[in-house]
Coordinates of C-alpha atoms in Angstrom, one line a residue:
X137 CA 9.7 -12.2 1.3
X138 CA 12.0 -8.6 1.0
X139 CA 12.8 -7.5 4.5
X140 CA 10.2 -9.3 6.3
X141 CA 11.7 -11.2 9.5
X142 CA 9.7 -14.3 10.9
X143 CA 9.3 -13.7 14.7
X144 CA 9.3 -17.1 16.2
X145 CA 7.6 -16.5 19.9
X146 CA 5.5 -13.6 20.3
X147 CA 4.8 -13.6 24.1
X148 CA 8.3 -13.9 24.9
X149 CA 9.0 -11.1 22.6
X150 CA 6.9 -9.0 24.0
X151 CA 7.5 -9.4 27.7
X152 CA 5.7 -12.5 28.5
X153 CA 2.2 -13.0 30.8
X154 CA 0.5 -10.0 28.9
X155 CA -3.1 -10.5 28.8
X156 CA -4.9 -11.1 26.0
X157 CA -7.5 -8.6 24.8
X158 CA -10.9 -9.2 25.9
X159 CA -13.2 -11.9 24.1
X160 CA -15.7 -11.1 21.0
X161 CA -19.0 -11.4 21.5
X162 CA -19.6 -13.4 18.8
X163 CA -18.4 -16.7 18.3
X164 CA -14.4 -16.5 16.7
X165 CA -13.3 -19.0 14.2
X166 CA -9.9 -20.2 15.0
X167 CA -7.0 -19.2 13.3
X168 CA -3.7 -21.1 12.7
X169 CA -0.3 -20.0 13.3
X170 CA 0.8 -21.9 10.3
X171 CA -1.6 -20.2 7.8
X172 CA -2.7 -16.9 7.2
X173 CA -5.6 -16.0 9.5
X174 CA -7.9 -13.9 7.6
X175 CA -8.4 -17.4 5.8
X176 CA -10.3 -18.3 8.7
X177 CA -13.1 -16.4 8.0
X178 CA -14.3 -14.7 4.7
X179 CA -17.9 -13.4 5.4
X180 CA -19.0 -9.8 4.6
X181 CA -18.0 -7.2 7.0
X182 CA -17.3 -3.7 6.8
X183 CA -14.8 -1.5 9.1
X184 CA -14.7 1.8 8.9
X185 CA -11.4 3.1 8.4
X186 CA -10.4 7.0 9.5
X187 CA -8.1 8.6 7.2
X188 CA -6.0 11.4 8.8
X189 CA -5.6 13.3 6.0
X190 CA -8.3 15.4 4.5
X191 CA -6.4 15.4 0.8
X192 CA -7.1 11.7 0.7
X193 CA -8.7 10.8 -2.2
X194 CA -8.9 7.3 -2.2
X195 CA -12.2 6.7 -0.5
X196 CA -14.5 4.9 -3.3
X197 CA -13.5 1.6 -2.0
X198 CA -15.4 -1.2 -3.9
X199 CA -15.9 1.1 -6.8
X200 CA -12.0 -0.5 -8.3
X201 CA -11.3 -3.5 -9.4
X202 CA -8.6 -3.5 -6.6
X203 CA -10.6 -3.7 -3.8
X204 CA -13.6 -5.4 -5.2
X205 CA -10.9 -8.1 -5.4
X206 CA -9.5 -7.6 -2.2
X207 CA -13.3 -7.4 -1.1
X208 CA -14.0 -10.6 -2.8
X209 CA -10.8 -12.5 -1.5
X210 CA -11.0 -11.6 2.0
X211 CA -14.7 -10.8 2.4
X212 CA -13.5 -7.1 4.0
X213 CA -15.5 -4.0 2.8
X214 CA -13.5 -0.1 3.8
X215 CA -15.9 2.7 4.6
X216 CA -13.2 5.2 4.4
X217 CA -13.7 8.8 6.9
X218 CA -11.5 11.8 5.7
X219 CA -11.8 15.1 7.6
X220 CA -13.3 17.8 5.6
X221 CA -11.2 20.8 7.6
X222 CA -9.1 20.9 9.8
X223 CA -7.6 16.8 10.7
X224 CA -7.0 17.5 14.3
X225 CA -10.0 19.2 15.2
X226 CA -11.7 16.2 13.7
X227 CA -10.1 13.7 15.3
X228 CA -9.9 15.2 18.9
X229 CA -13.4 15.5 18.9
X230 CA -13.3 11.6 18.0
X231 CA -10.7 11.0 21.1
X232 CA -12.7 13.8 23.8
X233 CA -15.8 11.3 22.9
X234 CA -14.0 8.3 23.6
X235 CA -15.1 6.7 20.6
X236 CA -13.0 5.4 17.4
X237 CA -14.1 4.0 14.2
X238 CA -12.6 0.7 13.7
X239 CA -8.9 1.4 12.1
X240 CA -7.5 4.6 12.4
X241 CA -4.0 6.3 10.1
X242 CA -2.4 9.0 10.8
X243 CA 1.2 10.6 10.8
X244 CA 3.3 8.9 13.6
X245 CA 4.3 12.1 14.7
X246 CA 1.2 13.5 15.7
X247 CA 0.2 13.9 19.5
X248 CA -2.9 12.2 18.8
X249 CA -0.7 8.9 18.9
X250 CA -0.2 9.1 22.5
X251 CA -3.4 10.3 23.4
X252 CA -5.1 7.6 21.9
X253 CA -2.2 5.0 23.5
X254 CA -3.0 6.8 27.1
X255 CA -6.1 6.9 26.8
X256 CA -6.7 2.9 26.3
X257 CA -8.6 3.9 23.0
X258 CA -6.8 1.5 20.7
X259 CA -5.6 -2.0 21.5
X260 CA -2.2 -4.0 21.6
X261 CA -1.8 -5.7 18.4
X262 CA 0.1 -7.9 20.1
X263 CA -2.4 -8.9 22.3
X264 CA -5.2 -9.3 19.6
X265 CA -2.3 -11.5 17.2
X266 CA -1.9 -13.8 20.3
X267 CA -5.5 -14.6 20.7
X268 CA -7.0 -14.4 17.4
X269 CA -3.8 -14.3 14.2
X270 CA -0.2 -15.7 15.5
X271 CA 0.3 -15.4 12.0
X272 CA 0.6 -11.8 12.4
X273 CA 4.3 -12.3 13.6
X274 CA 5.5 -14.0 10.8
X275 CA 4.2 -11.1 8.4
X276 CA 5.3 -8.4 10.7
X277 CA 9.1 -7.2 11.0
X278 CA 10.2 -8.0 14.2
X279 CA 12.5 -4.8 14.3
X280 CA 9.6 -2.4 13.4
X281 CA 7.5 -4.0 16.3
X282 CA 10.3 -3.6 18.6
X283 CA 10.7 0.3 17.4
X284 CA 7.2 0.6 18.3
X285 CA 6.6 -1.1 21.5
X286 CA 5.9 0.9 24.1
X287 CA 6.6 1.0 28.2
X288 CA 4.3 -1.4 28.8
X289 CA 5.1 -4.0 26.7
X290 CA 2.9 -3.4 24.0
X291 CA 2.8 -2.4 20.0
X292 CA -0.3 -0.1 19.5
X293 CA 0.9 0.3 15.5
X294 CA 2.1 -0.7 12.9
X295 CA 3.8 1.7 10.1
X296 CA 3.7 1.8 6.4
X297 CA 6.7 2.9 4.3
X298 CA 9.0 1.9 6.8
X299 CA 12.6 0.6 6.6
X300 CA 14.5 -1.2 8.9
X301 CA 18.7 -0.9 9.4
X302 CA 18.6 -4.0 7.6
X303 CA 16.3 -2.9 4.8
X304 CA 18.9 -0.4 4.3
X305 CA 21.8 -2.5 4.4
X306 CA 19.6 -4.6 2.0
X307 CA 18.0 -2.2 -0.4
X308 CA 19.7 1.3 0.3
X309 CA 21.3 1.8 -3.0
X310 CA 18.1 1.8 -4.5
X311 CA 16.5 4.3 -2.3
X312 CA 15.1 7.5 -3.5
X313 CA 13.7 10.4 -1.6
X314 CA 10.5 12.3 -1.8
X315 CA 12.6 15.4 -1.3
X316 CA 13.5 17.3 -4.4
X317 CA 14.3 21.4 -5.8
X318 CA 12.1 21.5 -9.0
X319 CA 12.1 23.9 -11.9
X320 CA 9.7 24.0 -15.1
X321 CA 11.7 22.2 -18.2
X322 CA 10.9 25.2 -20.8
X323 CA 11.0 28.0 -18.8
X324 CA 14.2 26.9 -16.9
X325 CA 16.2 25.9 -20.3
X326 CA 15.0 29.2 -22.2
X327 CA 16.6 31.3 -19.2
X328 CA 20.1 29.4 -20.0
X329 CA 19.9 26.9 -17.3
X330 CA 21.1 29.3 -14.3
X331 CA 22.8 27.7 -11.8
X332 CA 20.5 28.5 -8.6
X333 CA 23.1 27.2 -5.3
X334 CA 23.8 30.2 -3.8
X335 CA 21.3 33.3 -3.2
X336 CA 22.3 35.5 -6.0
X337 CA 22.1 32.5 -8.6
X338 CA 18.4 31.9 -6.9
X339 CA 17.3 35.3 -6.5
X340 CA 18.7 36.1 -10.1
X341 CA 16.8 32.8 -11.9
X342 CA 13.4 33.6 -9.6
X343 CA 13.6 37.6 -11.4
X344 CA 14.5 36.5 -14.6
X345 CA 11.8 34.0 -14.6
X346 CA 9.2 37.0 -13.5
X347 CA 10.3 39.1 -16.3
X348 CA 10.0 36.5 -19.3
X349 CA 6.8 35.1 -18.0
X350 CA 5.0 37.1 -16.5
X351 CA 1.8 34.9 -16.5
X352 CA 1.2 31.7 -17.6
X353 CA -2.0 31.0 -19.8
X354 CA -3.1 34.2 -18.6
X355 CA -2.8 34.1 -14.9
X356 CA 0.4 35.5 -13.2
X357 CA 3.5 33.3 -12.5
X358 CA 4.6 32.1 -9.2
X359 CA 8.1 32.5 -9.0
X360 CA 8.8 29.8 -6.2
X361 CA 6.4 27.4 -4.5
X362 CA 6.3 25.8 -1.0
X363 CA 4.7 23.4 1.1
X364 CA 1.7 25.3 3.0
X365 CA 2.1 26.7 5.7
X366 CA 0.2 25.7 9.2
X367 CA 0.1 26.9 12.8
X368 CA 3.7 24.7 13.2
X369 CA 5.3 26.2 10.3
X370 CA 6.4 24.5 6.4
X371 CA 7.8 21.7 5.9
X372 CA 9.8 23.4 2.6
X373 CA 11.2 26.2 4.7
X374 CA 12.4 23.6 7.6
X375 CA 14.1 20.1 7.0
X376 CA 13.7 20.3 3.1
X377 CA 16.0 23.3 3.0
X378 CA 18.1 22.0 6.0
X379 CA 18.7 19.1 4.2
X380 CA 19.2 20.8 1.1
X381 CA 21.7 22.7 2.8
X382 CA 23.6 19.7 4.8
X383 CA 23.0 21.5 7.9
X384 CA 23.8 18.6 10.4
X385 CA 21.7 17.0 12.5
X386 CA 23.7 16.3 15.3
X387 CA 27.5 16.9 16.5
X388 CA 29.4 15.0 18.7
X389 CA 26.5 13.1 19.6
X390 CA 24.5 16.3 20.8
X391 CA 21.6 17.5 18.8
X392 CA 22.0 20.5 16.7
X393 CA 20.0 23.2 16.9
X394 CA 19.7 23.7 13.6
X395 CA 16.8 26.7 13.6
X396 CA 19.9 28.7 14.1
X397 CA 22.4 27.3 11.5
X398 CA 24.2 30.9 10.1
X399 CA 23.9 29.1 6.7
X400 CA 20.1 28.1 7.4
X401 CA 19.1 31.8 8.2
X402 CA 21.2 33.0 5.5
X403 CA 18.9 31.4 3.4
X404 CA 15.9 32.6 5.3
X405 CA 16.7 35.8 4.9
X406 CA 17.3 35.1 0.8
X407 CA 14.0 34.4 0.7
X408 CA 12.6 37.4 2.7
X409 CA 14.5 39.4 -0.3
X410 CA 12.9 37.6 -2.4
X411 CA 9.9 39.0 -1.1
X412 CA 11.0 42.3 -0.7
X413 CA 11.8 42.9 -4.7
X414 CA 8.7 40.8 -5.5
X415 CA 9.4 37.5 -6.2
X416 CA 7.1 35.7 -3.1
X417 CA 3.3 35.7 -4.5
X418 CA 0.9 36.0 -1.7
X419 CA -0.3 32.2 -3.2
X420 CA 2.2 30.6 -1.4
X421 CA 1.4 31.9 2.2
X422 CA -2.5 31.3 2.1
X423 CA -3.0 28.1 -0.3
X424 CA -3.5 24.7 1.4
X425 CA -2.5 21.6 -1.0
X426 CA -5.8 21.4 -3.4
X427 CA -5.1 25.1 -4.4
X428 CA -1.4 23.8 -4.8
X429 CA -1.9 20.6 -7.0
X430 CA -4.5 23.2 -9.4
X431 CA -1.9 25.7 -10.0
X432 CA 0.8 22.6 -10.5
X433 CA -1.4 21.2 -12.8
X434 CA -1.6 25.0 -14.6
X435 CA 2.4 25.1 -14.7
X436 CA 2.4 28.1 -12.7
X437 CA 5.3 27.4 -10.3
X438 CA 8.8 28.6 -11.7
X439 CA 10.5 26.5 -9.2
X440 CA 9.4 24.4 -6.4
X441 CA 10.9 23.1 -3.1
X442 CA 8.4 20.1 -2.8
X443 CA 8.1 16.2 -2.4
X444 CA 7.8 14.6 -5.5
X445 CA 5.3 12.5 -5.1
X446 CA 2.6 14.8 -4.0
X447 CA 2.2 16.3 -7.8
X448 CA 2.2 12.7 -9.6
X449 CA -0.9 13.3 -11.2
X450 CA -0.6 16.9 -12.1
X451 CA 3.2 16.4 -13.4
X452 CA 1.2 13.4 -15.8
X453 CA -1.2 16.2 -16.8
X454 CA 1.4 18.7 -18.0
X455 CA 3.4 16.1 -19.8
X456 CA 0.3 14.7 -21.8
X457 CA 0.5 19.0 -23.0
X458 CA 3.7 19.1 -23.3
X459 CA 6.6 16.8 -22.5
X460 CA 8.9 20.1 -21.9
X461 CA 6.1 21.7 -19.6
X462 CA 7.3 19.4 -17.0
X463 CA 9.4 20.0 -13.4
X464 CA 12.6 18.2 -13.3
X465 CA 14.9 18.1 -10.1
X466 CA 17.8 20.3 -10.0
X467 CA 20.7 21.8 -8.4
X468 CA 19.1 24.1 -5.8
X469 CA 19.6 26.1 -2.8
X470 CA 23.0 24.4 -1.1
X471 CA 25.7 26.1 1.4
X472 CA 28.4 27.9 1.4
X473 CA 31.1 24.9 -0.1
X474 CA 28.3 24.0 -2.6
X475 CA 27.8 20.3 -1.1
X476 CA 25.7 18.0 -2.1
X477 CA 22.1 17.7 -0.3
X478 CA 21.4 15.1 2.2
X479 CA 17.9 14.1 1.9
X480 CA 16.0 12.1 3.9
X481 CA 15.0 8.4 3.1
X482 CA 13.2 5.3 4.5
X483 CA 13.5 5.4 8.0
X484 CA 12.3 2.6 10.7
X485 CA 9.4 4.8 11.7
X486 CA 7.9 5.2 8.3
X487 CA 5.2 7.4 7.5
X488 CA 2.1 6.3 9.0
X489 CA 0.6 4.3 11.9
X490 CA -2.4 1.9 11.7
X491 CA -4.0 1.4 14.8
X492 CA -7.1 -0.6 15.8
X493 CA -10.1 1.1 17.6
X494 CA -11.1 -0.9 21.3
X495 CA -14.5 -0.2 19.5
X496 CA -13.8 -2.1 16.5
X497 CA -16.8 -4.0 15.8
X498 CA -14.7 -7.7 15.3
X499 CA -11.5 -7.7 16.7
X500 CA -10.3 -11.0 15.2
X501 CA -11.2 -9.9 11.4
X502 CA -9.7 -6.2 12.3
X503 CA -5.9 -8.1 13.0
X504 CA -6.4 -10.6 10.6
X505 CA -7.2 -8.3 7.8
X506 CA -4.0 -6.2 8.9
X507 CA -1.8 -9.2 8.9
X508 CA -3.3 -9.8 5.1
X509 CA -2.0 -6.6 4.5
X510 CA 1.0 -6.3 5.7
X511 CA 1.7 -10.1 4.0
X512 CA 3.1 -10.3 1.0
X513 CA 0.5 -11.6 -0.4
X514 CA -1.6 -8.5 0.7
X515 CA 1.0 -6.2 -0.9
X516 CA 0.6 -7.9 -4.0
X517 CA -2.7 -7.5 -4.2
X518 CA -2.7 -4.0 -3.3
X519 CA 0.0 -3.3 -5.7
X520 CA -0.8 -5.5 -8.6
X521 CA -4.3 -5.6 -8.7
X522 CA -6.3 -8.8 -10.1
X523 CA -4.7 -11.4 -11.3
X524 CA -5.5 -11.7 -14.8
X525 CA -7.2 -8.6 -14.8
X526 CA -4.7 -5.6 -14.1
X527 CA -1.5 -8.2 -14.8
X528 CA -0.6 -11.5 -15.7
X529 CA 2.2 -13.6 -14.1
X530 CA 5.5 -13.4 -16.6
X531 CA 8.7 -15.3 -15.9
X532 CA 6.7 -15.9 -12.4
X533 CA 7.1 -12.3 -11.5
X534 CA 3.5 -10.4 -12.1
X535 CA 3.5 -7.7 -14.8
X536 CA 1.0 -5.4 -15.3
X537 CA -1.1 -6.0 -18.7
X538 CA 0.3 -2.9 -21.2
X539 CA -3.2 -1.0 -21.5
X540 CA -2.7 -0.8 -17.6
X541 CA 0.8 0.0 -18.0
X542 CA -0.5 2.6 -20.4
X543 CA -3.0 4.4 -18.4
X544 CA -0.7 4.3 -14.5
X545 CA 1.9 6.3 -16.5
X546 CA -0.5 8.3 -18.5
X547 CA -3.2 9.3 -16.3
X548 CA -3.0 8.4 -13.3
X549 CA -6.6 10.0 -11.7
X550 CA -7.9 7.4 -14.5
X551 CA -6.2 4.7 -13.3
X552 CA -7.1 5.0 -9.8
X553 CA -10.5 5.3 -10.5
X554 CA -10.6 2.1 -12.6
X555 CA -8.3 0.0 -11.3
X556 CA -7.4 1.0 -7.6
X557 CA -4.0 -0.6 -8.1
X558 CA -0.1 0.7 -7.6
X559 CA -0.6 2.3 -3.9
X560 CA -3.9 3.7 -4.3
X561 CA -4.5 2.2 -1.1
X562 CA -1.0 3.3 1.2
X563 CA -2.2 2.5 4.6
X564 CA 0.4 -0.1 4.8
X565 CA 2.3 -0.1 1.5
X566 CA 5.7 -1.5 2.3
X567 CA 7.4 -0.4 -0.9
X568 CA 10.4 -3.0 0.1
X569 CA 8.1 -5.5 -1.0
X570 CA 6.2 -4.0 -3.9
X571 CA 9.7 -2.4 -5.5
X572 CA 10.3 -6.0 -6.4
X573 CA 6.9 -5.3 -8.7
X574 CA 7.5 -2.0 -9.9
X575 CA 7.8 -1.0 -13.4
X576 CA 10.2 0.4 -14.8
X577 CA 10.4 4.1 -13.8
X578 CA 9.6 6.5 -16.9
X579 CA 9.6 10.0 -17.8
X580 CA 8.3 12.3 -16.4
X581 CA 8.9 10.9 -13.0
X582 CA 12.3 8.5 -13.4
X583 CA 14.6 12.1 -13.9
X584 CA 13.1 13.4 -10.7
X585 CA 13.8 10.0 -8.6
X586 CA 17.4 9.3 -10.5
X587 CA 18.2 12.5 -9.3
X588 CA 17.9 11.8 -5.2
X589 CA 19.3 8.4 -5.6
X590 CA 23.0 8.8 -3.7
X591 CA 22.2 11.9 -2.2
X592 CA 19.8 9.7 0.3
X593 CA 20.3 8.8 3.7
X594 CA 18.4 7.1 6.8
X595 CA 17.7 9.4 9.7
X596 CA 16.1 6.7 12.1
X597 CA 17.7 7.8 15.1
X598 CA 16.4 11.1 15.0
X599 CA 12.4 10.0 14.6
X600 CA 10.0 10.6 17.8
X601 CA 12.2 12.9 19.5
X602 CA 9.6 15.5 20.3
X603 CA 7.7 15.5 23.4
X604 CA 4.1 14.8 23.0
X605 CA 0.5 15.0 25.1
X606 CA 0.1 16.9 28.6
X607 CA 3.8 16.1 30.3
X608 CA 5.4 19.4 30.7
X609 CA 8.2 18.9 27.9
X610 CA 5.2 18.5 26.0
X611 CA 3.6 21.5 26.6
X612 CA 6.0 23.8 25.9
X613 CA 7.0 22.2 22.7
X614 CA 3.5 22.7 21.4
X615 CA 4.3 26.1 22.5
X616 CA 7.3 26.7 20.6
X617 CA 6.0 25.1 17.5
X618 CA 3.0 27.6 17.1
X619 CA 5.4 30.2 18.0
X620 CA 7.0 29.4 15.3
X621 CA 4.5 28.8 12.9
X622 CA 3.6 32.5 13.7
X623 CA 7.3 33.9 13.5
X624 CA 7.9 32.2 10.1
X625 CA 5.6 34.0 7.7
X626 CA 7.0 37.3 9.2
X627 CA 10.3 36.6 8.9
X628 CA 10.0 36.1 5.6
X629 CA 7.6 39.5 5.2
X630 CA 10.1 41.4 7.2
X631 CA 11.0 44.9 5.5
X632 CA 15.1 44.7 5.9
X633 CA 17.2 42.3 7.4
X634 CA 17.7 44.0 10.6
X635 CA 13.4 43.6 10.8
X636 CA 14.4 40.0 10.2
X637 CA 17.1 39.9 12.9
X638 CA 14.6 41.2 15.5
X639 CA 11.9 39.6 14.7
X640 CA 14.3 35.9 14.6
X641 CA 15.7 37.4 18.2
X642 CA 12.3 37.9 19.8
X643 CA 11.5 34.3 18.7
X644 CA 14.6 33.1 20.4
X645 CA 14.4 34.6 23.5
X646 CA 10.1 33.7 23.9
X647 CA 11.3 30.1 22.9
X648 CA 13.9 30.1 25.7
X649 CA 11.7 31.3 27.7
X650 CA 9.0 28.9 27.2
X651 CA 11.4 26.3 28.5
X652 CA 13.1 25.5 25.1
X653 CA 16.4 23.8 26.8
X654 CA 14.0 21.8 29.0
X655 CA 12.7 20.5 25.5
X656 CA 15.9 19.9 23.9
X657 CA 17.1 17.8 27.2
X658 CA 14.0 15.6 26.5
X659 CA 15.2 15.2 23.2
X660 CA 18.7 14.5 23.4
X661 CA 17.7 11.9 26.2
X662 CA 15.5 10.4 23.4
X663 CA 18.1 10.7 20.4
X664 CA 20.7 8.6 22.8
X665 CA 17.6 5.8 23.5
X666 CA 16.7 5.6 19.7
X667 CA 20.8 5.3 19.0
X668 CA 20.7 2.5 21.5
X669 CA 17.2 0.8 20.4
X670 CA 18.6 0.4 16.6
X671 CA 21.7 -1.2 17.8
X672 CA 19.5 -3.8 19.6
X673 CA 17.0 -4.3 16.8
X674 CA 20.0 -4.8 14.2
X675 CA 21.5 -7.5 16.0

């Protein structure tokens, strides 16, 4: 089982003398903690499972032949919810009522985390394993459960993508990032290849790029692409281009402020020329992701600070075009010495959390579903499919069959829809597992993933730093962040760079005066716990 720990005695772990959660109504076949618990019972149910994410697609459970096996095997039906708008108006209506659907995922960064923790709205999975699935500890990784257990005792979710210090130790080599500078193949070889590192090799390749293609199938260019922006800022504009940049994150053991890097505003204030002569459409500060992925799928992005994996399916559509229509990784913006990037990989806090509702309709089914998922054998499932069906078992190792082969690297909106396979269903895809599955990388995907591999790092230690819910610290970050989100777009707008250096100063001095070093002492305090916590759960 890769990476997975066995954790022996659960109440012990976890403090001892916790209370278990509160009885079912109905009747609870017993589980053993010697076998899988979902086995226990395999009647029909149906949970309804909130997705935090209104870009989800994945919500035609039952409609696959992944999870009408899954359905099938463990008797489990998914009613997925995605927001239509806005996620966290959606789901702090949910919290203000005090009412959850049965599994909620969401980013572990958001403040909804804690409010849902404070507020007694979701329950201990350790509780719930010790009274209805003990087998849940021997799926679960006892260093992720530590990471997440909170001051009293208790784990309130469980991540997905998430890797350990061991994992790393284990499987780092191997580890790719999501984090990538992309250009379009044609375009990028018929301007010679420029070499885009500093600001006048990026601001020359963006013009040059204008001028020879001015539109593309009859609708203009976009010289660069970014994340979208939101009332907290982009992600593109932040930690990608820190990272890109090898702007540190800490020195000497205290944090780094690295809003204020000189070679992280010199780059801010590259792009605000950019804008100035032109070469920022108005796209990029209005579209949300769905307008992204169309114009992806159009080729219309010159170059792209982006994660990788979010344009999988429209990268497959350009290549079935045109092979050289693609985006590749390259060489992109980087600082003065022209280092390497250090981008951000698997960390112990993944991506998600999965946490279960104190209204979920069956409590012991709702954990021992989770612990099928989290298993191994869950993760095959979820990965492979149908046994028989979507692969066969080769050299004991499943494989899928080659017309499914076919259509996951052809098409993959096609195979989702037919087969559900390969991580259609993330909530708790532990890709340390399922990598052991994973076909061989191909174009045009593998040159985009070769190209992080030794540039990638973990960043554990610097996860759930940020102050969250009503305590004061938390407050004023909230407050900073919008500022921010606000002062971002206009930077980049701003007319000259002395605009930009005002408009960067006002931020400064509001931040301070919101209480910014109040935050930051919250947030070193936290960096020098998390330092200490991954020492412990390494050991």
């Amino acid at each position: 089982m890769a990476g997975l720990l066995v954790l022996t005695t659960a109440c012990s772990y976890f403090g001892g003398g916790s209370k278990s959660a509160s009885e079912n109504q109905t009747p609870v076949k017993q589980a053993s903690a010697n076998e899988p618990g979902w086995k226990a019972d395999t009647s029909p149910i149906t949970f309804d499972w909130y997705m935090n994410f209104s870009w989800y697609t994945g919500t035609d459970w039952g409609k696959d032949i992944t999870s009408q096996y899954v359905t099938k095997k463990t008797g489990v039906n998914i009613n997925f919810i995605v927001p239509a708008g806005n996620e966290n108006e959606k789901l702090n209506t949910m919290i203000a009522s005090g009412k959850l659907p049965d599994f909620i995922t969401l980013a572990w960064s958001e403040d909804a985390v804690k409010k849902m923790m404070e507020g007694k709205l979701v329950l201990p999975l350790n509780e719930l394993a010790d009274q209805y699935d003990p087998y849940f500890f021997k799926v679960t990784d006892p260093a992720k459960l530590a990471w997440y257990k909170q001051p009293d005792n208790n784990v309130y979710g469980y991540p997905n993508a998430s890797s350990s210090p061991a994992d790393f130790k284990k499987y780092g080599e191997n580890y790719i990032s999501n984090q990538v500078f992309v250009v379009r193949k044609d375009m990028y070889e018929a301007l010679g290849k420029p070499d885009m590192r500093t600001p006048e090799g990026f601001l020359k390749a963006l013009e040059m790029a204008k001028q020879k293609y001015p539109q593309v199938n009859g609708q203009p260019l976009i010289p660069l692409g970014l994340h979208e922006f939101t009332e907290n800022g982009n992600y593109s504009l932040e930690s990608y281009l820190q990272n890109f940049l090898d702007v540190p994150m800490e020195k000497d053991g205290k944090l780094y402020d690295r809003a204020t890097d000189p070679e992280y505003v010199k780059w801010l204030k590259t792009l605000r020329q950019a804008n100035q002569e032109g070469l920022l459409a108005k796209d990029i500060f209005i579209d949300k992701r769905a307008q992204m992925e169309e114009k992806i799928a159009q080729g219309r992005y010159f170059a792209m600070l982006y994660q990788r994996s979010d344009f999988s399916a429209q990268q497959n559509a350009l290549y079935a075009k045109d092979p050289n229509s693609v985006y590749i990784a390259v060489d992109g913006p980087s600082n003065e010495k022209l280092d390497p990037p250090v981008l951000s990989g698997p960390v112990i806090s993944g991506w998600t959390l999965t946490l279960i509702s104190k209204n979920v309709k069956d409590k012991a089914r709702a954990i021992r579903f989770l612990e099928y998922i989290i298993s191994e054998e869950g993760q095959r499932d979820l990965y492979m499919g149908e046994p028989g069906v979507t692969y066969d078992m080769v050299n004991d190792k499943p494989v899928f069959k080659p017309e499914v082969l076919k259509l996951l690297n052809s098409d993959r909106s096609a195979f989702d829809t037919q087969y559900g396979a390969s991580h259609k269903y993330w909530m708790e895809m532990d890709t340390n597992i399922t990598d052991q599955w994973k076909p061989e990388s191909v174009e045009p995907f593998k040159q985009m993933e070769d190209w992080t591999k030794g540039k990638t790092v973990s960043r554990s230690e610097f996860d759930q730093l940020d102050p969250t819910g009503n305590s004061p610290e938390g407050i004023i970050n909230t407050k900073i962040e919008q500022l921010w989100g606000k002062t971002l777009p206009q930077l980049l707008l701003a007319s000259s760079d002395s605009e930009f250096d005002q408009i960067f100063q006002n931020y400064l001095t509001k931040r301070n005066g919101y209480g910014f070093d109040q935050v930051q002492a919250y947030r070193q305090a936290e960096y020098e716990k998390n330092v200490e916590k991954l020492k412990s759960v390494q050991q």
